[in-house]
PDB file of C-alpha atoms in Angstrom:
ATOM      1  CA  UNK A 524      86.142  67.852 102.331  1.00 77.00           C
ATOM      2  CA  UNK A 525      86.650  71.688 102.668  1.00 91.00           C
ATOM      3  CA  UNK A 526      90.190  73.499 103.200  1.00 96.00           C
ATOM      4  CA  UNK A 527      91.488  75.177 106.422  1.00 97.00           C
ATOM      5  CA  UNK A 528      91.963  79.141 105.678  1.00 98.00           C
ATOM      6  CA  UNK A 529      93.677  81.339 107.756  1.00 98.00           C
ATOM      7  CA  UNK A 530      92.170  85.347 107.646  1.00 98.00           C
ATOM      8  CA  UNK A 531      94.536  87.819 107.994  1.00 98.00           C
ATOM      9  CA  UNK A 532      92.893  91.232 108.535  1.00 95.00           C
ATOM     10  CA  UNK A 533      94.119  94.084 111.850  1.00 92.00           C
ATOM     11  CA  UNK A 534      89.612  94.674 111.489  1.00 90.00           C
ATOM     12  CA  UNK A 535      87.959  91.804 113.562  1.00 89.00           C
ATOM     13  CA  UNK A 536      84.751  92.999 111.672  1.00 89.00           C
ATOM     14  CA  UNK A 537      86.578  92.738 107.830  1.00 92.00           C
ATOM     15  CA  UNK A 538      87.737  89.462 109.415  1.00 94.00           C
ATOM     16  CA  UNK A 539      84.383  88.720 109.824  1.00 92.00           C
ATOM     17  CA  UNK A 540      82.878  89.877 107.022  1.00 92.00           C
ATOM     18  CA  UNK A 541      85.712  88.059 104.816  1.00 95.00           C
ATOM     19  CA  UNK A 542      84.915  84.600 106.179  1.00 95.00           C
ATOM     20  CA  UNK A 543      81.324  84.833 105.561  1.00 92.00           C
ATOM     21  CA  UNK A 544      81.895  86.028 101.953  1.00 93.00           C
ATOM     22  CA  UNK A 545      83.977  82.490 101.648  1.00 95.00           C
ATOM     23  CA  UNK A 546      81.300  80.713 103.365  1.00 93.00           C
ATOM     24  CA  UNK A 547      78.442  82.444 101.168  1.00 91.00           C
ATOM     25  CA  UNK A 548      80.382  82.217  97.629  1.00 92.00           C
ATOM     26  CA  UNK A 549      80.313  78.123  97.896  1.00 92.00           C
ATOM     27  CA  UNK A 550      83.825  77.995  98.241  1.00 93.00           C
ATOM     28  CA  UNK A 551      84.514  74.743 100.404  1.00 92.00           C
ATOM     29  CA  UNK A 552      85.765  75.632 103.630  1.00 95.00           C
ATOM     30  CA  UNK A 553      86.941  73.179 106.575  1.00 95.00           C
ATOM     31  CA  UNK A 554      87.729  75.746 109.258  1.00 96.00           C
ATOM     32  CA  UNK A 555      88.844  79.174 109.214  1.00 97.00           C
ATOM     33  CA  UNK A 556      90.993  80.267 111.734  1.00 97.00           C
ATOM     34  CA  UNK A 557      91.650  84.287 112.619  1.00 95.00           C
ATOM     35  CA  UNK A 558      94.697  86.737 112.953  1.00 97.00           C
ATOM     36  CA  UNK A 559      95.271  90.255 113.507  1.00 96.00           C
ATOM     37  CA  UNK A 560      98.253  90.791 111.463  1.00 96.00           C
ATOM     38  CA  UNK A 561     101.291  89.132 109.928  1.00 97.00           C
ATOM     39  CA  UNK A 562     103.616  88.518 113.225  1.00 97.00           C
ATOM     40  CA  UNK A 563     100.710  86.642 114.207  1.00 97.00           C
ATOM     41  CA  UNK A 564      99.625  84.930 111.334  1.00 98.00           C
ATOM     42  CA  UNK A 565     103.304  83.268 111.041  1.00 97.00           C
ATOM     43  CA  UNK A 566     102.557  82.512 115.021  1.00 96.00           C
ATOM     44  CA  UNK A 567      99.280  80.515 113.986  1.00 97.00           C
ATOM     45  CA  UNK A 568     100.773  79.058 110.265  1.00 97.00           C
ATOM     46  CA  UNK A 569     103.512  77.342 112.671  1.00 94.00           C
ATOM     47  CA  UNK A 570     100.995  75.381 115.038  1.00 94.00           C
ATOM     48  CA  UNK A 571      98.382  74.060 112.606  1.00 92.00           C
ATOM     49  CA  UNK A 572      97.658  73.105 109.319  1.00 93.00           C
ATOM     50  CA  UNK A 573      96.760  75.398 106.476  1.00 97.00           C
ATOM     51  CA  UNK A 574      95.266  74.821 102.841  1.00 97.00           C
ATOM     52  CA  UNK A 575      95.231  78.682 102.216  1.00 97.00           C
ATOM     53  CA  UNK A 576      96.081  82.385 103.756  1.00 98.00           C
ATOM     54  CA  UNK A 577      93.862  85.330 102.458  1.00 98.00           C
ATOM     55  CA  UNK A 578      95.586  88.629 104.010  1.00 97.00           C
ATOM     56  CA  UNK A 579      95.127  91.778 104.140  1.00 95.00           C
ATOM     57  CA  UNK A 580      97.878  93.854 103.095  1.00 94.00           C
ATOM     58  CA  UNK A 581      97.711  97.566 104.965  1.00 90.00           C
ATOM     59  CA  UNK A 582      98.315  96.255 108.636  1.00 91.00           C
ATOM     60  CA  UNK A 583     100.096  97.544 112.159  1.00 90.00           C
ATOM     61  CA  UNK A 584     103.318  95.091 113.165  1.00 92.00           C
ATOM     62  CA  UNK A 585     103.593  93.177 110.169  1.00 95.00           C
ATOM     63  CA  UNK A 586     101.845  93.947 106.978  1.00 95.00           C
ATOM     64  CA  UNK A 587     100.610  91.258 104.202  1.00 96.00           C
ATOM     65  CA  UNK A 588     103.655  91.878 102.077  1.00 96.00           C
ATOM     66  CA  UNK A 589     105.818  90.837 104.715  1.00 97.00           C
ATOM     67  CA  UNK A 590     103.791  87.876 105.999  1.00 98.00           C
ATOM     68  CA  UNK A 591     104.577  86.003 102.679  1.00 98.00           C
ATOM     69  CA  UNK A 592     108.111  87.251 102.655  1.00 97.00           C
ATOM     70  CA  UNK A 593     108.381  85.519 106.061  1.00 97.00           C
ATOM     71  CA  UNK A 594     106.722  82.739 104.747  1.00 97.00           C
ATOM     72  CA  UNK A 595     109.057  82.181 101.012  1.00 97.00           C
ATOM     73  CA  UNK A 596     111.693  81.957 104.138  1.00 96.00           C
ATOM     74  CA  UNK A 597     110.106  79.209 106.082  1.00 96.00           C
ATOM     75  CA  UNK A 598     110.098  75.433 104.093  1.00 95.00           C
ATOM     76  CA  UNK A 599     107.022  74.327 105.790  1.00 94.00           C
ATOM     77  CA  UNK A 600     104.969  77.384 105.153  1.00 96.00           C
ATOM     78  CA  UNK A 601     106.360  78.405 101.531  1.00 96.00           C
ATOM     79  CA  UNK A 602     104.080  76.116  99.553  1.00 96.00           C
ATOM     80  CA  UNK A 603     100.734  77.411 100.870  1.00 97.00           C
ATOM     81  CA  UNK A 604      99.232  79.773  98.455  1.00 97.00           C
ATOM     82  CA  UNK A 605      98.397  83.512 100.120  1.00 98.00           C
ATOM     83  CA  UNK A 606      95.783  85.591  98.604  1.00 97.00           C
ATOM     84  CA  UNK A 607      96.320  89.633  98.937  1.00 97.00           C
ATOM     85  CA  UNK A 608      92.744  90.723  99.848  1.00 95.00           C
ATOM     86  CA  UNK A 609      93.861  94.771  99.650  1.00 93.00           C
ATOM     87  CA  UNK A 610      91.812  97.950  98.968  1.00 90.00           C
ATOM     88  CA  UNK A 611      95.213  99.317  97.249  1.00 82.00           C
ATOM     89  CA  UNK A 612      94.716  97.834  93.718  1.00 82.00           C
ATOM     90  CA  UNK A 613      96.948 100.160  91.355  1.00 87.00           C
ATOM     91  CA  UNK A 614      98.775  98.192  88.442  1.00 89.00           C
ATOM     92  CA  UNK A 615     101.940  98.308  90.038  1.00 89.00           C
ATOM     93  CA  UNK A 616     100.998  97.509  93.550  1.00 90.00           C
ATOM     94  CA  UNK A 617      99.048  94.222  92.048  1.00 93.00           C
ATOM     95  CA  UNK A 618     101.819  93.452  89.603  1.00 93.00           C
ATOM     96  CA  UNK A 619     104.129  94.196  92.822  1.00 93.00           C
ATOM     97  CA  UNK A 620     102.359  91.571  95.077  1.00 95.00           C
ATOM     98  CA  UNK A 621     102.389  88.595  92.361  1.00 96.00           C
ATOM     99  CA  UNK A 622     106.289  89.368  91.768  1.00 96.00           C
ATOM    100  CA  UNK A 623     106.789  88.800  95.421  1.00 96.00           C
ATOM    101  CA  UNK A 624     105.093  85.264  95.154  1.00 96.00           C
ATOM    102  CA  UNK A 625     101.551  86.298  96.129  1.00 97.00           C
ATOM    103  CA  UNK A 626      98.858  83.601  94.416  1.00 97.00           C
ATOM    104  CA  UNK A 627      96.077  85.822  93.520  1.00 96.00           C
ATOM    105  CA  UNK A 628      94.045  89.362  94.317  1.00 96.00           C
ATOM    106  CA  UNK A 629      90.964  90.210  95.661  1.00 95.00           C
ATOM    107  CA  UNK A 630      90.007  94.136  95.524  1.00 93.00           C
ATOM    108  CA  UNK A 631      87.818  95.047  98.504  1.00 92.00           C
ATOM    109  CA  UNK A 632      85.462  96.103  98.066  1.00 91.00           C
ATOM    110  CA  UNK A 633      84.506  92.394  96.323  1.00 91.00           C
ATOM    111  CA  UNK A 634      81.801  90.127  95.659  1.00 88.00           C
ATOM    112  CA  UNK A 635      81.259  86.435  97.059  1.00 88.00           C
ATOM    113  CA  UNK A 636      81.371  85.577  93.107  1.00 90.00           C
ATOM    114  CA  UNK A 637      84.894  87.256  92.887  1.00 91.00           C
ATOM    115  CA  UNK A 638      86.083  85.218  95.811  1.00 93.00           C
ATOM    116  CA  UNK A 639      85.185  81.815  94.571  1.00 93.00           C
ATOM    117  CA  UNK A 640      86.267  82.029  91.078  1.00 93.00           C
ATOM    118  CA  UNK A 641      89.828  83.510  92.329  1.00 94.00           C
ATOM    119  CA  UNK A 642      89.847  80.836  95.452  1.00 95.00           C
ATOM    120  CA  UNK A 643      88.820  77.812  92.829  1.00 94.00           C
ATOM    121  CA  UNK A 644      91.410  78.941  90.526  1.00 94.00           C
ATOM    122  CA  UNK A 645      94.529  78.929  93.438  1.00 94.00           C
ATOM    123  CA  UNK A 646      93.400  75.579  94.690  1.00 94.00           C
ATOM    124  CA  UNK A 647      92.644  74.016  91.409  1.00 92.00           C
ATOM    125  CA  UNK A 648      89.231  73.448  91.873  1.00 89.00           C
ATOM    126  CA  UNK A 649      86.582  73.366  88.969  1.00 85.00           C
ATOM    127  CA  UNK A 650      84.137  76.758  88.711  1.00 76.00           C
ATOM    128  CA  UNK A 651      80.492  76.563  89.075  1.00 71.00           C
ATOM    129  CA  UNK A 652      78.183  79.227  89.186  1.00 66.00           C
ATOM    130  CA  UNK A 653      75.635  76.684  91.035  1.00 62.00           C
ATOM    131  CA  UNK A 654      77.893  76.626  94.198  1.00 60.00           C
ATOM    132  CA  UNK A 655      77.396  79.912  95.095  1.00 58.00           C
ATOM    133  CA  UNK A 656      73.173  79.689  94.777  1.00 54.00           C
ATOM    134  CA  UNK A 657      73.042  76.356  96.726  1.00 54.00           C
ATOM    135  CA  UNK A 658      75.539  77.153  99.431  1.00 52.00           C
ATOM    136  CA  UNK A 659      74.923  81.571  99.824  1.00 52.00           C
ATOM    137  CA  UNK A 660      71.779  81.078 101.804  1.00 47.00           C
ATOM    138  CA  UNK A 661      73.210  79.289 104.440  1.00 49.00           C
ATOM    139  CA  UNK A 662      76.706  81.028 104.186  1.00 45.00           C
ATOM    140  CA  UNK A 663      75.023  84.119 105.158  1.00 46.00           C
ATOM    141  CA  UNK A 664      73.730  82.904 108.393  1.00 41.00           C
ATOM    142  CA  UNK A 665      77.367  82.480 109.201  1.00 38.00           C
TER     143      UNK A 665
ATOM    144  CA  UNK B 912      96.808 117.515  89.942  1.00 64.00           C
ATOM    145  CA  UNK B 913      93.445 117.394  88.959  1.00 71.00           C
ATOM    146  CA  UNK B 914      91.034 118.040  91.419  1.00 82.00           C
ATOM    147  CA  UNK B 915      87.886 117.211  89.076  1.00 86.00           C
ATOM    148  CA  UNK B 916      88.939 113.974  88.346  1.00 90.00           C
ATOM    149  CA  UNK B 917      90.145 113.129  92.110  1.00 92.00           C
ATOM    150  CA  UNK B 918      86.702 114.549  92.767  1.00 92.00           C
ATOM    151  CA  UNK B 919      84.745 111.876  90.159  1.00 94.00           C
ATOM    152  CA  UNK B 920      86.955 109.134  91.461  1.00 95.00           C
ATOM    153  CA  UNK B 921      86.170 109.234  95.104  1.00 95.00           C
ATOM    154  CA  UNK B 922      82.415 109.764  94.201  1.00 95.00           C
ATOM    155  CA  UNK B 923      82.678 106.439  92.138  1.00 95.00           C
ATOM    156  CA  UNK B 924      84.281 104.654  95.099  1.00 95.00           C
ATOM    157  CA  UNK B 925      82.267 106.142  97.381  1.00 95.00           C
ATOM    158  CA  UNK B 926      79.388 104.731  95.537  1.00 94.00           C
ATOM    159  CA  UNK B 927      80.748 100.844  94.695  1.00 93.00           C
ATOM    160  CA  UNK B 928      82.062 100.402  98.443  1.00 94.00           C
ATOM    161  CA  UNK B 929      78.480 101.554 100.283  1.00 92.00           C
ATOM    162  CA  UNK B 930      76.512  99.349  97.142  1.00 90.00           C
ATOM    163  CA  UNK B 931      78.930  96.232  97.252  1.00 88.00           C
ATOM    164  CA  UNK B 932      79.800  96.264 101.062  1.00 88.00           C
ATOM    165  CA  UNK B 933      76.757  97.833 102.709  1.00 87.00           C
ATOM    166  CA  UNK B 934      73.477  97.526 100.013  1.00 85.00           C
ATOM    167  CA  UNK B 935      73.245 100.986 100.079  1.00 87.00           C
ATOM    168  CA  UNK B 936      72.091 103.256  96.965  1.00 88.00           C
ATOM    169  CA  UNK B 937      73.845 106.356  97.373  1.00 89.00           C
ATOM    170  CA  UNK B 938      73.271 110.433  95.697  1.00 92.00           C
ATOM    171  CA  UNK B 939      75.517 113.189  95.842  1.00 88.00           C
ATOM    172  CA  UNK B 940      74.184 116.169  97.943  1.00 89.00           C
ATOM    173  CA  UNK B 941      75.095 119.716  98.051  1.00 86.00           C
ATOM    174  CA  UNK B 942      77.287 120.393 100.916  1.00 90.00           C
ATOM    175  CA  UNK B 943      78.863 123.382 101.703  1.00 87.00           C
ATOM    176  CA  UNK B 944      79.562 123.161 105.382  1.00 88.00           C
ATOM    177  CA  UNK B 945      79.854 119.982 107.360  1.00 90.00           C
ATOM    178  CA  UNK B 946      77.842 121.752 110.135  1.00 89.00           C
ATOM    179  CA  UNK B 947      75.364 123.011 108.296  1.00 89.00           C
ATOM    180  CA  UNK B 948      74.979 119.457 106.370  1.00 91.00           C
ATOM    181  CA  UNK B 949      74.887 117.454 109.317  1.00 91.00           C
ATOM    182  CA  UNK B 950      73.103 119.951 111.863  1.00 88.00           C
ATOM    183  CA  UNK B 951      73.969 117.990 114.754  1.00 89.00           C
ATOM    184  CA  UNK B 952      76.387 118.125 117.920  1.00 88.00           C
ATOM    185  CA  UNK B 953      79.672 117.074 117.091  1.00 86.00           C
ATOM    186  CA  UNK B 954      79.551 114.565 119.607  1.00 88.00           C
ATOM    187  CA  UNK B 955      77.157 112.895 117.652  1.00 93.00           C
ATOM    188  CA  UNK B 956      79.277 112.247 114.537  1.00 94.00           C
ATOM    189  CA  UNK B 957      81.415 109.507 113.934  1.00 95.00           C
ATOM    190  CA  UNK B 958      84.567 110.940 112.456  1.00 96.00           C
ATOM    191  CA  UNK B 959      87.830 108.957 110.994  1.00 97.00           C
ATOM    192  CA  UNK B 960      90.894 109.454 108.615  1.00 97.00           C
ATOM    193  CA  UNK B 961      93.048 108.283 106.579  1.00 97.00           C
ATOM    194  CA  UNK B 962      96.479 109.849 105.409  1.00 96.00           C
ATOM    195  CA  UNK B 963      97.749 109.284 102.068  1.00 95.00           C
ATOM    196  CA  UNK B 964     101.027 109.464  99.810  1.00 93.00           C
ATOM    197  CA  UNK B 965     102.031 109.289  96.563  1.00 90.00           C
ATOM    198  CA  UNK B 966     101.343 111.561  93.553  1.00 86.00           C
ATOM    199  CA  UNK B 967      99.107 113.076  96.365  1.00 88.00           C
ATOM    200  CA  UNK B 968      99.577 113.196  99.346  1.00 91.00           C
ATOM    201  CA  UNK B 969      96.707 114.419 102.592  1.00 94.00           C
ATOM    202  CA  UNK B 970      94.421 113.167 104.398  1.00 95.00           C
ATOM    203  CA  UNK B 971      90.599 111.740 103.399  1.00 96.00           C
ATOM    204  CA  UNK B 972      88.036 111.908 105.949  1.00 97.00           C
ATOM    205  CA  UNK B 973      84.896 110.487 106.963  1.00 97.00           C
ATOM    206  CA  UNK B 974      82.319 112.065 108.681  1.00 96.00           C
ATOM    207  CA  UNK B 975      78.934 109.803 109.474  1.00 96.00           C
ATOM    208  CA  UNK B 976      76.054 110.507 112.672  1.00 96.00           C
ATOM    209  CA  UNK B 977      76.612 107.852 115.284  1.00 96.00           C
ATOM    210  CA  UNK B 978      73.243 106.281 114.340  1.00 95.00           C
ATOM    211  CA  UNK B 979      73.908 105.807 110.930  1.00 94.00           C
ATOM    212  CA  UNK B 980      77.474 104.241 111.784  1.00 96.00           C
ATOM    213  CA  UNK B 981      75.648 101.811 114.319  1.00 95.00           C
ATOM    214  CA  UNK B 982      73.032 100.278 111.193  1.00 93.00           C
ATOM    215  CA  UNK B 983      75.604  99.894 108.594  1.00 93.00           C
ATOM    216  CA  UNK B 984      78.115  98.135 110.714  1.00 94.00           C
ATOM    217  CA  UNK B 985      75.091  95.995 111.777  1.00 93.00           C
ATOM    218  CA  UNK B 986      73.938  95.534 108.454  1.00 89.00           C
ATOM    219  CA  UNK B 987      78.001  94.776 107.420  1.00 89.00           C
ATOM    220  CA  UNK B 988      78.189  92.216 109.726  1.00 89.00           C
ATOM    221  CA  UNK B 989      74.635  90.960 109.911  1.00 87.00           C
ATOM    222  CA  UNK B 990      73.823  91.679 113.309  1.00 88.00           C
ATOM    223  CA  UNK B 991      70.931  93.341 115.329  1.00 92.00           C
ATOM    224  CA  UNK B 992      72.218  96.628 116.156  1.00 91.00           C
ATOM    225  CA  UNK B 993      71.773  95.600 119.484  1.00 92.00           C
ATOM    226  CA  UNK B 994      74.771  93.476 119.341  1.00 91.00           C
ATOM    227  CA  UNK B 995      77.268  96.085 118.364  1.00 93.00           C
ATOM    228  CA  UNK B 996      79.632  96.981 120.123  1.00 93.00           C
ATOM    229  CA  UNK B 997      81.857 100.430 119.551  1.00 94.00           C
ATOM    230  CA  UNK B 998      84.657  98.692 118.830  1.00 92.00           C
ATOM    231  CA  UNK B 999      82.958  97.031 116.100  1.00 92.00           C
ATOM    232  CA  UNK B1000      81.607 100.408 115.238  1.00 95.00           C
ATOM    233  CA  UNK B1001      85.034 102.194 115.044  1.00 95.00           C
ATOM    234  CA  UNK B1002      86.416  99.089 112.817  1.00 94.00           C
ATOM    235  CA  UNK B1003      83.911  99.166 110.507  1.00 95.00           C
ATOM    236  CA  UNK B1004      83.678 102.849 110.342  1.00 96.00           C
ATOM    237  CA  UNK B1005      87.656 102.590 109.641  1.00 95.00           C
ATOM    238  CA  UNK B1006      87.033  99.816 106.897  1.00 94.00           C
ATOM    239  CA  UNK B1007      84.748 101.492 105.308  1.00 95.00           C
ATOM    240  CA  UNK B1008      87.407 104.968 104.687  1.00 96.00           C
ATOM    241  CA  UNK B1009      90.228 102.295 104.270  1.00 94.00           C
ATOM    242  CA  UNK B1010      88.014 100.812 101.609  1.00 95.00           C
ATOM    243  CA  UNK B1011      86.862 104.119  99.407  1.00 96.00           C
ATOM    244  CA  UNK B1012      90.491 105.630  99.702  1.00 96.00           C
ATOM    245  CA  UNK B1013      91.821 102.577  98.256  1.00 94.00           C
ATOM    246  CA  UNK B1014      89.328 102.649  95.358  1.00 94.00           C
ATOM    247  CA  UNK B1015      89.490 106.420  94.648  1.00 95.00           C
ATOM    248  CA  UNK B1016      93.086 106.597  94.077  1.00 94.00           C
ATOM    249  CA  UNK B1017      93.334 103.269  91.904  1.00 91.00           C
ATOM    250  CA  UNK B1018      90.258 104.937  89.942  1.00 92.00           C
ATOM    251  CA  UNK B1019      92.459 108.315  89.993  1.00 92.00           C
ATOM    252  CA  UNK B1020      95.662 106.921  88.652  1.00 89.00           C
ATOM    253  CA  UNK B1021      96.098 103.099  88.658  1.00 87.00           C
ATOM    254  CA  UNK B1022      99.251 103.750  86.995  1.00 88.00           C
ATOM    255  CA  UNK B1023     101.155 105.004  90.486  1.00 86.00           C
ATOM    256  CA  UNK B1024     101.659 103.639  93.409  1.00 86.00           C
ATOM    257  CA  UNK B1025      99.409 105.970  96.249  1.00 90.00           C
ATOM    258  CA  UNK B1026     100.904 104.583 100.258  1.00 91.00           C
ATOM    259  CA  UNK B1027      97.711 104.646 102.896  1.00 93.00           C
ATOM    260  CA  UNK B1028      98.260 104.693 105.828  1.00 93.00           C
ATOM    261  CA  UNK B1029      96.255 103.024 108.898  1.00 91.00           C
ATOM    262  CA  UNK B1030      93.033 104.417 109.223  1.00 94.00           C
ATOM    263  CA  UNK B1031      92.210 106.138 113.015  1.00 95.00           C
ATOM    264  CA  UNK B1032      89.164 107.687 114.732  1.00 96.00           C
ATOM    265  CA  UNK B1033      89.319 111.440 115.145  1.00 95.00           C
ATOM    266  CA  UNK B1034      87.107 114.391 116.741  1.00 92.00           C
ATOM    267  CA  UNK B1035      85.002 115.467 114.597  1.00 91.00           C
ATOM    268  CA  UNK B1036      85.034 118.960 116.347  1.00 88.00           C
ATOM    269  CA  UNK B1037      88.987 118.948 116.053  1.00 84.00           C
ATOM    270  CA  UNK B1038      88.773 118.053 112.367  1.00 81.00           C
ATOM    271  CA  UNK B1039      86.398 121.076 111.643  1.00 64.00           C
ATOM    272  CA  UNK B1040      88.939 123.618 113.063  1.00 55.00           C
ATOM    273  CA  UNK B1041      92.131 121.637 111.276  1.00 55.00           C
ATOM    274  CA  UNK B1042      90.352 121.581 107.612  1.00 52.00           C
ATOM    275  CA  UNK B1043      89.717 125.654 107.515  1.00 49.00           C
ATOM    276  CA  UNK B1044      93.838 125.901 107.537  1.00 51.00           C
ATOM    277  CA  UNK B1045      94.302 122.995 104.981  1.00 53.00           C
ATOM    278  CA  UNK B1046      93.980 125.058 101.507  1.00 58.00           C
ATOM    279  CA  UNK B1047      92.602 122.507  98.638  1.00 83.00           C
ATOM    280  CA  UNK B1048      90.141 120.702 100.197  1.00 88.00           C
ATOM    281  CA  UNK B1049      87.651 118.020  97.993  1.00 92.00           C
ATOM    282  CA  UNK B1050      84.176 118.062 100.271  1.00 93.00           C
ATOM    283  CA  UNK B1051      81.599 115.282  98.823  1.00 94.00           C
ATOM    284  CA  UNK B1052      78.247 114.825 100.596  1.00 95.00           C
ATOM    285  CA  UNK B1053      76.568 111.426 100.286  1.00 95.00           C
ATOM    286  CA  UNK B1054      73.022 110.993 100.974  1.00 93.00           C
ATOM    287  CA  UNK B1055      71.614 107.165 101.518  1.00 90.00           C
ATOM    288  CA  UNK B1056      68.266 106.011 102.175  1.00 87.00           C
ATOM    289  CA  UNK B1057      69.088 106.213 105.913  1.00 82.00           C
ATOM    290  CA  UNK B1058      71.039 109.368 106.932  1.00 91.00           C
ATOM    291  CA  UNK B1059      73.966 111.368 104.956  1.00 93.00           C
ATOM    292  CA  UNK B1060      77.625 111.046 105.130  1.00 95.00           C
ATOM    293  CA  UNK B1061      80.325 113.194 104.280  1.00 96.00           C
ATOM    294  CA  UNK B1062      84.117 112.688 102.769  1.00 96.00           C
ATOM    295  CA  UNK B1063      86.472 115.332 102.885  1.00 95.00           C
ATOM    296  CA  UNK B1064      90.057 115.673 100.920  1.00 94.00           C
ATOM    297  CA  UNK B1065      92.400 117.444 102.447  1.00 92.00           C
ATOM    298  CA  UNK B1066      95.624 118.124 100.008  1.00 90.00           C
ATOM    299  CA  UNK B1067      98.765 119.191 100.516  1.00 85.00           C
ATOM    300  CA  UNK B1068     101.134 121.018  98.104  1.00 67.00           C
ATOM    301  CA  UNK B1069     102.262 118.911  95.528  1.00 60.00           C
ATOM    302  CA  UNK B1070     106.240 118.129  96.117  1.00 54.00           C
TER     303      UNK B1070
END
């Protein structure tokens, strides 16, 4: 049993990089699916069924800010937890992105560590350190 | 505005995003010039940059030779080099200024608020003529086991 995460990021190669962090940190994952920013993001999150959304925040069309403002609008979408995955990590900014109903931070640049213990947290699921040794080798090879 | 501590603070980034992100120890070098540091044709440099706002407000800059831009985007997304395309190459190089702007100005002043902007490619020959008109400027080189890179600050009046 693993959860379906949507990655929100205008860089195909963070994108990338991002889902094999997941995959490498032992965080269980079901299927990821991909999105270049939020107007398309809220395009996907409308035709399929999501666990989680990790987004970036700086991006063209529709940044990660106002994908979950979009989201708090819609009743099918408002319950799934979003995770701000941001290089822009100033107090305020952070303290900014919770108030607006954002579940948890990642600062890029971040370890696989960083992103299971904050990803276990959101979804409720127990820590252990052991995940990330048994499951890094072959989340790497993603 | 202090320029010594903007200085420390995008050294310290510089250093945690090409150690967490890319494996790469890093070392300050002297740099003086960019053409003198990098002693190749400007067509051979990757260049990209990133405007900024806030307390500050310019432009960062990073300069990188093409090869050096092709191994660490194949060693970000662990790739053979042959399988990189330039479009992965100008993402990653973007990422990469996106990520050590981010972290220099939360290491600056994590108190305030500092707006980025989205990061773009540039010519590095155009840059070189732009910078000599742009008054304080912060120039750090970076050498890595590979080749050097080089970040530039450019910063505008405060308001």
């Amino acid at each position: 049993m693993g959860y379906n995460i949507l990655v929100v990021d205008d860089s195909l190669a963070m994108r990338s990089v991002i889902k094999k962090s997941v995959k490498a940190s032992g965080f269980k994952v079901k299927q990821f699916f991909d999105a270049a920013n939020g107007k398309e993001a809220l395009n996907i999150l409308k035709q399929e069924w999501f666990d989680l959304v990790l987004t970036d925040f700086n991006m063209p069309e529709m940044n990660g800010l106002e994908l979950v403002a979009a989201m708090k609008k819609d009743d099918l979408l408002r319950t799934i937890p979003v995770v701000m995955i941001s290089t822009e990590g100033s107090r305020l900014r952070i303290e900014d992105f919770f108030k607006k109903g954002v579940a948890g931070f990642i600062k890029k640049p971040f370890e696989p560590e960083e992103i299971r213990q904050n990803l276990n947290r959101i979804m409720g699921e127990p820590d252990d350190e052991q995940q990330f040794s048994e499951d890094s080798a072959e989340g790497l090879d993603f | 505005m202090n320029n010594n501590s903007l200085k420390i603070a995008l050294k310290d980034s510089t250093f945690e995003v090409l150690e967490k992100m890319f494996f790469l120890t890093a070392e300050f070098a002297r740099i003086n010039n960019l053409n003198e540091f990098f002693q190749l044709p400007g067509s051979k440099i990757a260049a990209a940059k990133i405007n900024f706002s806030g307390s500050v407000r310019g432009s960062l800059f990073v300069f990188l030779p093409q090869t050096l831009a092709l191994s660490i985007t194949a060693d970000f997304l662990g790739d053979d080099p042959e399988n990189i395309s330039k479009e992965k190459i100008i993402e990653t190089v973007k990422e990469i200024l996106n990520m050590i702007a981010g972290g220099a100005f939360s290491k600056y002043d994590n108190s305030k608020i500092f707006n980025l902007d989205i990061p773009e490619m540039v010519n590095y020959d155009g840059v070189e003529k732009d910078g000599s008109n742009s008054g304080k400027e912060i120039l750090l080189g970076v050498k890595t086991i590979e080749e050097s890179l080089a970040l530039r600050m450019d910063l505008m009046a405060e308001k």
